[in-house]
């Protein structure tokens, strides 16, 4: 299963971590130097959440981010599911 939010389509992003050495000029130092860079991934904050879908009389399990949960609270589950089906997503 991919690490993707089913509602907002948030996916992992690429990035780097930097290791610094030295004292900042603001703190009367000579400056910070980057001594190492390594690749990393920023993963979305996913949760597996079960919702009761009253229109179909069944439970629906979705992998969501907190932003998607707020969207469901705001718009309602039926409207979100309708938009997902319109986009051709399998539920």
Short mmCIF file of C-alpha atoms in Angstrom, two decimals:
data_model
loop_
_atom_site.label_atom_id
_atom_site.label_comp_id
_atom_site.label_asym_id
_atom_site.label_seq_id
_atom_site.Cartn_x
_atom_site.Cartn_y
_atom_site.Cartn_z
CA UNK A 1 0.00 0.00 0.00
CA UNK A 2 1.43 3.36 -1.02
CA UNK A 3 2.02 6.19 1.44
CA UNK A 4 -0.61 8.45 -0.09
CA UNK A 5 -3.59 10.21 1.46
CA UNK A 6 -6.72 9.03 -0.31
CA UNK A 7 -8.48 12.40 -0.02
CA UNK A 8 -5.76 15.07 -0.38
CA UNK A 9 -3.26 12.96 -2.41
CA UNK A 10 -0.35 13.99 -0.18
CA UNK A 11 2.73 11.87 -0.92
CA UNK A 12 6.28 11.60 0.50
CA UNK A 13 8.61 14.45 -0.46
CA UNK A 14 12.37 14.42 -0.99
CA UNK A 15 14.74 16.59 0.99
CA UNK A 16 18.05 16.77 2.80
CA UNK A 17 19.33 17.07 6.33
CA UNK A 18 22.31 19.32 6.95
CA UNK A 19 24.95 18.89 9.64
CA UNK A 20 26.48 22.21 10.69
CA UNK A 21 29.63 23.05 12.57
CA UNK A 22 30.77 26.32 14.11
CA UNK A 23 29.23 29.24 15.95
CA UNK A 24 26.80 31.63 14.24
CA UNK A 25 28.00 35.14 13.43
CA UNK A 26 25.04 36.47 15.40
CA UNK A 27 26.61 34.85 18.48
CA UNK A 28 30.02 36.45 17.77
CA UNK A 29 31.34 33.37 15.98
CA UNK A 30 33.04 32.99 12.63
CA UNK A 31 29.97 31.44 10.97
CA UNK A 32 28.29 28.11 10.39
CA UNK A 33 29.67 25.63 7.88
CA UNK A 34 27.76 22.72 6.41
CA UNK A 35 29.86 19.62 6.96
CA UNK A 36 27.45 16.97 5.77
CA UNK A 37 24.35 16.54 3.66
CA UNK A 38 22.30 13.37 3.57
CA UNK A 39 19.12 12.59 1.68
CA UNK A 40 15.89 11.98 3.55
CA UNK A 41 12.16 11.69 2.93
CA UNK A 42 9.41 13.76 4.50
CA UNK A 43 6.56 11.27 5.02
CA UNK A 44 2.90 12.33 5.27
CA UNK A 45 1.27 11.90 8.68
CA UNK A 46 -1.09 9.06 7.71
CA UNK A 47 -3.75 7.35 9.82
CA UNK A 48 -6.02 4.43 9.04
CA UNK A 49 -9.53 5.65 9.93
CA UNK A 50 -12.85 3.84 9.82
CA UNK A 51 -16.01 5.82 9.00
CA UNK A 52 -19.66 4.76 8.99
CA UNK A 53 -21.05 5.55 5.53
CA UNK A 54 -24.81 5.80 6.11
CA UNK A 55 -25.75 6.02 2.40
CA UNK A 56 -24.40 2.51 1.73
CA UNK A 57 -24.98 1.13 5.27
CA UNK A 58 -21.36 0.03 5.73
CA UNK A 59 -18.01 1.02 7.20
CA UNK A 60 -15.34 2.59 4.97
CA UNK A 61 -11.65 2.45 5.90
CA UNK A 62 -9.50 5.28 4.54
CA UNK A 63 -5.82 6.25 4.90
CA UNK A 64 -5.92 9.94 5.75
CA UNK A 65 -3.82 12.87 6.90
CA UNK A 66 -5.15 15.17 9.64
CA UNK A 67 -5.88 17.78 6.94
CA UNK A 68 -8.19 15.28 5.21
CA UNK A 69 -9.93 14.52 8.53
CA UNK A 70 -10.61 18.25 8.93
CA UNK A 71 -12.00 18.33 5.38
CA UNK A 72 -14.35 15.45 6.20
CA UNK A 73 -15.48 17.24 9.38
CA UNK A 74 -16.13 20.42 7.39
CA UNK A 75 -17.79 19.06 4.22
CA UNK A 76 -19.18 15.75 5.44
CA UNK A 77 -18.24 12.21 4.48
CA UNK A 78 -20.85 11.87 1.72
CA UNK A 79 -19.58 14.91 -0.18
CA UNK A 80 -15.94 13.83 0.11
CA UNK A 81 -16.75 10.29 -1.10
CA UNK A 82 -18.75 11.75 -4.00
CA UNK A 83 -15.75 13.88 -5.05
CA UNK A 84 -13.42 10.87 -4.77
CA UNK A 85 -15.68 8.76 -7.00
CA UNK A 86 -15.88 11.63 -9.51
CA UNK A 87 -12.06 11.59 -9.70
CA UNK A 88 -12.17 7.85 -10.40
CA UNK A 89 -10.74 6.66 -7.08
CA UNK A 90 -11.63 3.21 -5.76
CA UNK A 91 -13.16 3.15 -2.27
#
